[in-house]
Tab-separated table of C-alpha atoms in Angstrom:
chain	number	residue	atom	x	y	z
A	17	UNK	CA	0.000	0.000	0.000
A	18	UNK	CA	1.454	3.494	-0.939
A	19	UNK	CA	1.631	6.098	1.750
A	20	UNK	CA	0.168	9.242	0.243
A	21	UNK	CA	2.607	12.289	-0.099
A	22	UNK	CA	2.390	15.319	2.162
A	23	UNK	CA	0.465	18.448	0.637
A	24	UNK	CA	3.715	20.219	1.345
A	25	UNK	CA	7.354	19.039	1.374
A	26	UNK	CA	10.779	21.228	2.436
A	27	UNK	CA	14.315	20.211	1.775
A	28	UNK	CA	17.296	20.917	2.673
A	29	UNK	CA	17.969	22.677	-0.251
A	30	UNK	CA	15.114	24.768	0.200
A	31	UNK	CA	14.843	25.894	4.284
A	32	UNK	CA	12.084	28.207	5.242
A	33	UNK	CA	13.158	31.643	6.436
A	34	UNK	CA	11.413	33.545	8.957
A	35	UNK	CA	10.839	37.297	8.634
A	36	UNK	CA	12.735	37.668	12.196
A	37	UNK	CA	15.405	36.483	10.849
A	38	UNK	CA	15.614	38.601	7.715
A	39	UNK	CA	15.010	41.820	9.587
A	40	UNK	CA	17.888	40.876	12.236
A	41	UNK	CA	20.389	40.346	9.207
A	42	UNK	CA	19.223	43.565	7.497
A	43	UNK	CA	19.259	45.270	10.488
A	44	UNK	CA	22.879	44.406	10.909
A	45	UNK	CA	24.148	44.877	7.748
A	46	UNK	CA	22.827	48.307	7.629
A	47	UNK	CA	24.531	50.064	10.737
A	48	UNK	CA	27.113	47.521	10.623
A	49	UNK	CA	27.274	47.145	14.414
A	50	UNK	CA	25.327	44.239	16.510
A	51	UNK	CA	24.516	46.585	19.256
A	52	UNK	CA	23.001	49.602	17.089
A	53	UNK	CA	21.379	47.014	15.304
A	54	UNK	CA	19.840	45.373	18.322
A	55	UNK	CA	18.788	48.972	19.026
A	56	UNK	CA	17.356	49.853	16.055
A	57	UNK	CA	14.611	47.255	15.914
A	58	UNK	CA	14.408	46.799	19.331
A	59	UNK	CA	15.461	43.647	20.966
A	60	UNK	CA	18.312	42.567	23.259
A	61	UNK	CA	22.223	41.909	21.227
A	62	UNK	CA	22.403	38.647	22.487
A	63	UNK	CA	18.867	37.757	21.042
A	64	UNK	CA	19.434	39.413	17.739
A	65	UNK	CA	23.487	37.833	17.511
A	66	UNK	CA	21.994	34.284	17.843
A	67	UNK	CA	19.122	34.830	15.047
A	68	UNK	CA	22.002	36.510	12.679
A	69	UNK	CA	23.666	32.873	13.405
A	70	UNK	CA	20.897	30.831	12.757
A	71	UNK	CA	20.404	32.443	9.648
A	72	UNK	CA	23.816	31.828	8.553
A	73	UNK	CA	23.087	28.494	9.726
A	74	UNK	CA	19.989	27.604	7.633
A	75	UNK	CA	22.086	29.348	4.207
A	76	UNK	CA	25.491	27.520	4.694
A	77	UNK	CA	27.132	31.439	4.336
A	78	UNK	CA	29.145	33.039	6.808
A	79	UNK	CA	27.180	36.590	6.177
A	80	UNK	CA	29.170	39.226	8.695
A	81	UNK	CA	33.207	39.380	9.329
A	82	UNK	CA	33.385	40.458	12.695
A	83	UNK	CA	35.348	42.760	14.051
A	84	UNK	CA	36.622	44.939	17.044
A	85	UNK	CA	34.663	47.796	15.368
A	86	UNK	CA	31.686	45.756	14.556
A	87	UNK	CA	30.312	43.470	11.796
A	88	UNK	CA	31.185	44.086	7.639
A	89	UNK	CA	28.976	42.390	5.243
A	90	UNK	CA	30.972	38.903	3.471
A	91	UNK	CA	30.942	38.675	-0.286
A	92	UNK	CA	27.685	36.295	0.429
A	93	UNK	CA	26.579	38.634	2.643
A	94	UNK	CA	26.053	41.401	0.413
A	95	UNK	CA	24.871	39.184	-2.566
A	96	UNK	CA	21.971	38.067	0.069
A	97	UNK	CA	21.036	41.565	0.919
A	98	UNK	CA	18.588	42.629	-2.066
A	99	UNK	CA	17.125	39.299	-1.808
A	100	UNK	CA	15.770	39.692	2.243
A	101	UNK	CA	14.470	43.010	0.941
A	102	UNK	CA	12.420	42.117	-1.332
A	103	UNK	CA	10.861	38.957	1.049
A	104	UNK	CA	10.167	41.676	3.317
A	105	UNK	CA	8.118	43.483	0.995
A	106	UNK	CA	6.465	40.276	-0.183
A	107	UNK	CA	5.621	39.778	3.388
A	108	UNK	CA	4.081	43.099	3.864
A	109	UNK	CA	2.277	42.825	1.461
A	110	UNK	CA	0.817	39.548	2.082
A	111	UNK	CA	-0.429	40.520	5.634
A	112	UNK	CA	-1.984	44.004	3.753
A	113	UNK	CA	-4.247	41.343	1.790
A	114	UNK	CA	-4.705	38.723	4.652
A	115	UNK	CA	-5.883	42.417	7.015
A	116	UNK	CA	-8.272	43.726	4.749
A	117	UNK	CA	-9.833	39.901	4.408
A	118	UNK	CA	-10.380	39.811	8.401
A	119	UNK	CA	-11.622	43.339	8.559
A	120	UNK	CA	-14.455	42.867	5.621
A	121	UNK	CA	-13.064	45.210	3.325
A	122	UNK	CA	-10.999	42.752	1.177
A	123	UNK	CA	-9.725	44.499	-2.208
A	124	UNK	CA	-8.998	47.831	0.425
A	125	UNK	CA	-5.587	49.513	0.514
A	126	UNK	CA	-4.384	50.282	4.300
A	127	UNK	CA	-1.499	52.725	4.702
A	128	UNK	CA	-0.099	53.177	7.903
A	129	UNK	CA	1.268	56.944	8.166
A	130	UNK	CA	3.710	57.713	11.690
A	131	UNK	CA	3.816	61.553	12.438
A	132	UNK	CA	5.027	63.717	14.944
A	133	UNK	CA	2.041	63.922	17.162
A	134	UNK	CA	-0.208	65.735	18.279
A	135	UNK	CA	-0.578	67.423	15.173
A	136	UNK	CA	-2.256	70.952	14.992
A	137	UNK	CA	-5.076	71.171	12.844
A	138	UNK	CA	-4.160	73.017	9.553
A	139	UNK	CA	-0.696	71.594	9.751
A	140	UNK	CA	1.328	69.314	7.789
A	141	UNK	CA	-0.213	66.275	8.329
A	142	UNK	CA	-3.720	66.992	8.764
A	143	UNK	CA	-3.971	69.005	5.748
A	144	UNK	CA	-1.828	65.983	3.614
A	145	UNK	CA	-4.261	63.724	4.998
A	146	UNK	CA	-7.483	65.645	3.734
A	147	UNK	CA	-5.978	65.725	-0.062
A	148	UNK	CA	-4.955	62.305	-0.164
A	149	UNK	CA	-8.421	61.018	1.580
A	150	UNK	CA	-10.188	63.315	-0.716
A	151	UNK	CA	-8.488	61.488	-4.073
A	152	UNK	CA	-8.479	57.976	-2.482
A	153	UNK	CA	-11.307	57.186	-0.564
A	154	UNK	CA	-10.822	53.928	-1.031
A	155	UNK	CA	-7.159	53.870	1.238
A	156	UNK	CA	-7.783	53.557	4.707
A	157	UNK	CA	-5.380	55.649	6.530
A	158	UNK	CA	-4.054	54.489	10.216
A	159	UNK	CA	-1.556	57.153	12.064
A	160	UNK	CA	0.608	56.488	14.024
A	161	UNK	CA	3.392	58.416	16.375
A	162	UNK	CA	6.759	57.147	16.567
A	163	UNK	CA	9.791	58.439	18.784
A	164	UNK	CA	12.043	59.835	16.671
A	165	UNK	CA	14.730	56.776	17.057
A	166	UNK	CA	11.977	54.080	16.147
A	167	UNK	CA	10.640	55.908	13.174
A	168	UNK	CA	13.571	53.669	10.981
A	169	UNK	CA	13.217	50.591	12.361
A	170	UNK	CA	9.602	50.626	11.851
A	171	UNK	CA	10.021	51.526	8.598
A	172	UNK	CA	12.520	49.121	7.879
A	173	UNK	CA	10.579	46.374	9.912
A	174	UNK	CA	7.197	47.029	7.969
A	175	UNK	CA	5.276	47.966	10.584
A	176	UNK	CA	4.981	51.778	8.976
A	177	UNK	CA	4.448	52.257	5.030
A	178	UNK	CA	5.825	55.979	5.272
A	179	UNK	CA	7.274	58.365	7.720
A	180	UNK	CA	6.995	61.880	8.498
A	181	UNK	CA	10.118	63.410	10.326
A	182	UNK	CA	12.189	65.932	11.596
A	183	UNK	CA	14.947	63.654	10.339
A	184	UNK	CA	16.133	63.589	6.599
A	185	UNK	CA	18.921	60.646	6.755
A	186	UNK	CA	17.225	57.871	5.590
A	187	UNK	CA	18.481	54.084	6.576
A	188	UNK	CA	20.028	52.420	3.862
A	189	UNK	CA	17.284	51.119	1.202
A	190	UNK	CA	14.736	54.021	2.236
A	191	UNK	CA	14.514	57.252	0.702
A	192	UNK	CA	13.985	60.511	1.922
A	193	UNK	CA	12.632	63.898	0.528
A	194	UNK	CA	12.826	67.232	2.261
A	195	UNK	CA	9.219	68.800	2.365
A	196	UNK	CA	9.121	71.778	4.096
A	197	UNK	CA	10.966	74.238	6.635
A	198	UNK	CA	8.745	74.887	10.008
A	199	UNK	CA	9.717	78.178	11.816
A	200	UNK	CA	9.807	77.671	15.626
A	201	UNK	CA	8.184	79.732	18.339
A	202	UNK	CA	8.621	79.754	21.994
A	203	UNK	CA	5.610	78.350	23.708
A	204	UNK	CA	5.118	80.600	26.989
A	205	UNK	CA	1.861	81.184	29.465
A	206	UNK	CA	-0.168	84.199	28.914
A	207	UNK	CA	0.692	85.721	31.859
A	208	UNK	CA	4.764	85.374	31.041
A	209	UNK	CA	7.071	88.335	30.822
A	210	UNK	CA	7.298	87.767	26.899
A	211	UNK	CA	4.412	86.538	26.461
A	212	UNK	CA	3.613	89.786	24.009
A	213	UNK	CA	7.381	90.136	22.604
A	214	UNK	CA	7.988	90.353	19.373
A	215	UNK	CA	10.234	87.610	19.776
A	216	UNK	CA	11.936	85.298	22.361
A	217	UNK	CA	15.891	84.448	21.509
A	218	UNK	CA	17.373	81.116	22.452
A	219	UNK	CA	18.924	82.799	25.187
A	220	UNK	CA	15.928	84.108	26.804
A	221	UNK	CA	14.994	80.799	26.765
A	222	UNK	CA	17.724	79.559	29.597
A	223	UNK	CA	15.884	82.098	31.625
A	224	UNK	CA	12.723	79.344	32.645
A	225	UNK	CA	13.049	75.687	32.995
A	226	UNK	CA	12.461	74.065	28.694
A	227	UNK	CA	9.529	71.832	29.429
A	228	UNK	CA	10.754	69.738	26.214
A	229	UNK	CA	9.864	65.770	24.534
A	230	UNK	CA	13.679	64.853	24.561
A	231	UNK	CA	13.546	61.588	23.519
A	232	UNK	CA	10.102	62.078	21.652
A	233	UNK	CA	11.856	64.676	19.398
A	234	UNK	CA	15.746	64.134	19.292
A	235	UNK	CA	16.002	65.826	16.092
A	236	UNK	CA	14.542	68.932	17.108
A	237	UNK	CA	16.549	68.970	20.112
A	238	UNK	CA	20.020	68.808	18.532
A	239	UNK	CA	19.106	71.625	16.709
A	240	UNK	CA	17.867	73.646	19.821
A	241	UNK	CA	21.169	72.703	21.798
A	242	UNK	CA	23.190	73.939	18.170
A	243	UNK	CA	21.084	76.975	18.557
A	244	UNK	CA	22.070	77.519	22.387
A	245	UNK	CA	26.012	76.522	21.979
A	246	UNK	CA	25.913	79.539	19.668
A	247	UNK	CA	24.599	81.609	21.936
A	248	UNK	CA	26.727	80.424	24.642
A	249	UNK	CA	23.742	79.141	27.227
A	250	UNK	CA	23.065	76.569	28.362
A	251	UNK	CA	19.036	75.183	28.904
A	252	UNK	CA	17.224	74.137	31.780
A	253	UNK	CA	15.317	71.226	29.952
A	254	UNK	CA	12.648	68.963	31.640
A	255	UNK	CA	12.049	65.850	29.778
A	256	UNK	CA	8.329	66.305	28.936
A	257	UNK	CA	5.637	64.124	27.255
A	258	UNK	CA	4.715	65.744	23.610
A	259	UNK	CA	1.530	65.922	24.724
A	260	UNK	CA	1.415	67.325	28.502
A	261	UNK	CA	3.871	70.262	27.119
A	262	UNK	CA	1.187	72.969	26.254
A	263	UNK	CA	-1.207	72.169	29.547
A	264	UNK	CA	1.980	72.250	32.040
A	265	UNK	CA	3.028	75.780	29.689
A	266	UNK	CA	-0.489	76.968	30.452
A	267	UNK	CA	-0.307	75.922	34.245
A	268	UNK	CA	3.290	78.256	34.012
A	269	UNK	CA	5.657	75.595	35.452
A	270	UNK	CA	7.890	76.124	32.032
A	271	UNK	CA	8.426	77.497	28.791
A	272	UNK	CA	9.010	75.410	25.858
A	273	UNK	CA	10.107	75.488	21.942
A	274	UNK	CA	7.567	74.136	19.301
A	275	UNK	CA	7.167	74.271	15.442
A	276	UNK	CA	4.961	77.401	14.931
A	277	UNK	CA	1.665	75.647	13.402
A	278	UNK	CA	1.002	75.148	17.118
A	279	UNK	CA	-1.029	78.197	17.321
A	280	UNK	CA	-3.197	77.131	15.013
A	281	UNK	CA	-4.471	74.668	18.124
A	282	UNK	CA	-5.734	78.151	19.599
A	283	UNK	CA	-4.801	77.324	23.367
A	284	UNK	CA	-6.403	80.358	25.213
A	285	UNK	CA	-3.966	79.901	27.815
A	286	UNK	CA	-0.369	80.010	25.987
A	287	UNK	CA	1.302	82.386	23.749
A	288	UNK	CA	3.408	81.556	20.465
A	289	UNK	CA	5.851	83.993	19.960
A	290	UNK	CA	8.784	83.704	17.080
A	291	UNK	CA	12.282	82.841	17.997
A	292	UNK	CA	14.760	84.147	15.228
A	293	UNK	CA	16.230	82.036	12.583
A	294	UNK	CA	15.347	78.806	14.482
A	295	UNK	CA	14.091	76.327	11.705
A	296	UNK	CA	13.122	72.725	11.754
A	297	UNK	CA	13.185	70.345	8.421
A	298	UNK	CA	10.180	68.348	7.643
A	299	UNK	CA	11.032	65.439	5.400
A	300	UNK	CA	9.033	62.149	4.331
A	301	UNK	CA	10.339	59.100	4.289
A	302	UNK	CA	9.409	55.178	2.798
A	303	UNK	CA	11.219	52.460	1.622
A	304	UNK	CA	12.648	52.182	-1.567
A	305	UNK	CA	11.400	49.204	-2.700
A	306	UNK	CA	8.234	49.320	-2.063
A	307	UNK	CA	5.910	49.853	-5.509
A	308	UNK	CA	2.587	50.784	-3.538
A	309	UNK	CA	0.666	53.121	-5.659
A	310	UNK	CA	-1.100	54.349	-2.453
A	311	UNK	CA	2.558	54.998	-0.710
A	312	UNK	CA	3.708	56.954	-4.422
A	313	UNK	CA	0.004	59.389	-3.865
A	314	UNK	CA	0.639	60.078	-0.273
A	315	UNK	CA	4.447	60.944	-1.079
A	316	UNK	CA	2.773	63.449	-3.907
A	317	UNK	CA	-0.096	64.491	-1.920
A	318	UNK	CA	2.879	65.335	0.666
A	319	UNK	CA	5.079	67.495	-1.824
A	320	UNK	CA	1.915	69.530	-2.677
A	321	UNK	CA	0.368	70.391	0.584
A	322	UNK	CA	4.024	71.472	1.244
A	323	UNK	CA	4.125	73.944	-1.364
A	324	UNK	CA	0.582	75.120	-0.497
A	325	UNK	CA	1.477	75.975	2.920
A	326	UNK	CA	4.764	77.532	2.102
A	327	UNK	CA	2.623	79.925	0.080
A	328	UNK	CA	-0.290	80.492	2.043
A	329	UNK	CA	1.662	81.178	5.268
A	330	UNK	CA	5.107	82.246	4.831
A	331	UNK	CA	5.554	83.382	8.616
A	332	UNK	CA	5.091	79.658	9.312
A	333	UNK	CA	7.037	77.325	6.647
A	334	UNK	CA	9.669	78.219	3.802
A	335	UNK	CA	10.125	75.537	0.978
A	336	UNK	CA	12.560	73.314	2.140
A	337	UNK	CA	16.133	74.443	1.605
A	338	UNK	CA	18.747	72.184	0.181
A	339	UNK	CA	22.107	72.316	0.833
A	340	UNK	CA	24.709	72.688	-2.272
A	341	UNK	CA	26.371	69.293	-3.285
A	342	UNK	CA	30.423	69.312	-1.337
């Protein structure tokens, strides 16, 4: 009697790869360091070390030379690299279909946006939002906010389809556009000294403790502290929650530093007033490979609401500004 053959049969020619395993060699091979990579999606070295092994394990290729400095990509490692890429993306895009199954809208395109949030209403995002919804009502748009160090790895990893950011140095195999410049006002009670100033300097600043999202917005911060090393001061910063900052303002235990589309919140209780030459970069990011025609709209839907603001209130955003080639 014949014994009927499996539905499904693996070799050892032929192993099965898990995602985890492809984002922990990616991960690696793109800041070329075990312990930034562990950091960059999020689990512990030793964790992501022994899945970069058991990959190597499963493909019969020594992937990474290490050394003292950290971990260089092998002839066989860099042959492999284009290849996890694109089984990412064929992963991603297989859980996309198998999602909009479960939720009953099967056929529907889900793009998951992270932000700097909260968002004011007439800013960036919200107005990017109501162009793109307005053109693609079929899309069904989830937001997200990211800290600024997770915003690559969830790129990277999936989990986001695009990313908008205070950075603009994209992880190898994303891509990055600058969008916009954001002026930046001081955030101060009503009842503050400069609360009705023409403008608040970074110095004046150091005066009051910086209620400020440090690790929220690590971007922005470097280019506060650049701002205050220039002026020779140093800040008084409180690590604050993005979104207790404006109440604990109002409640005058701090001042703070914010992009300048704030006030369009209207806060009866704070005042926005303009610190000189202080500029933040808004860029948007997504990954290179991916073909999405929904993640291609929201990148152009992005570049015009960018140029729309820039035009319709040039005390708040400037086109973005690119720096000459070296």
């Amino acid at each position: 009697m014949n014994t009927p053959e499996p539905p499904f049969r693996t070799t050892p020619s032929e192993p099965d790869v898990e995602p985890r395993l492809l984002r922990a060699f990616l991960a690696v091979a793109r800041e070329g360091h075990f312990g930034h990579a562990a950091r960059s999606i999020g689990v512990a070295q030793p964790a992501l070390s022994k899945q970069v092994q058991q990959f190597e394990r499963l493909l019969g290729v020594v992937l990474f030379d290490r050394t003292p400095r950290g971990a260089e990509l092998t002839p066989g490692g860099r042959l492999i690299v284009p290849y996890a890429e694109r089984a990412l993306a064929h992963n991603r895009r297989l859980v996309r279909a198998a999602r909009s199954v479960a939720t009953g809208r099967e056929g529907a395109v889900v793009l998951t946006v992270s932000a700097p949030l909260p968002g004011p209403p007439g800013g960036l995002l919200a107005e990017t939002l109501r162009s793109f919804r307005t053109g693609h009502p079929h899309v069904q748009v989830s937001v997200t906010g990211l800290d600024d160090h997770d915003e690559t790895a969830a790129l990277v990893g999936g989990r986001v389809d695009a990313v908008l950011t205070w950075d603009e140095y994209p992880a190898d195999g994303c891509v990055s556009e600058a969008l916009i410049e954001e002026h930046t006002s001081a955030l101060l009670a009503r009842e503050h000294p400069k609360a009705h100033a023409p403008e608040v300097t970074v110095s004046e600043l150091a005066d009051d403790p910086l209620l400020f999202p440090l690790r929220e917005r690590g971007h922005c911060w470097a280019q506060l502290q650049v701002a205050a090393q220039a002026a020779r001061v140093g800040l008084n910063v409180i690590p604050t929650a993005p979104s207790a900052v404006t109440d604990l303002v109002a409640a005058g235990l701090g001042v703070s530093a914010v992009p300048a589309s704030f006030r369009f919140a209207a806060h009866p209780e704070v005042a926005f007033v303009p610190i000189p030459g202080l500029y933040n970069r808004m860029s948007v990011m997504w990954r290179g490979d991916d073909d999405s025609e929904a993640v291609a709209d929201f990148v152009s839907a992005c570049r015009a609401t960018a140029r729309s603001l820039a035009a319709a209130h040039p005390d708040v955003w400037r086109p973005a500004h690119r720096d000459p080639a070296p």
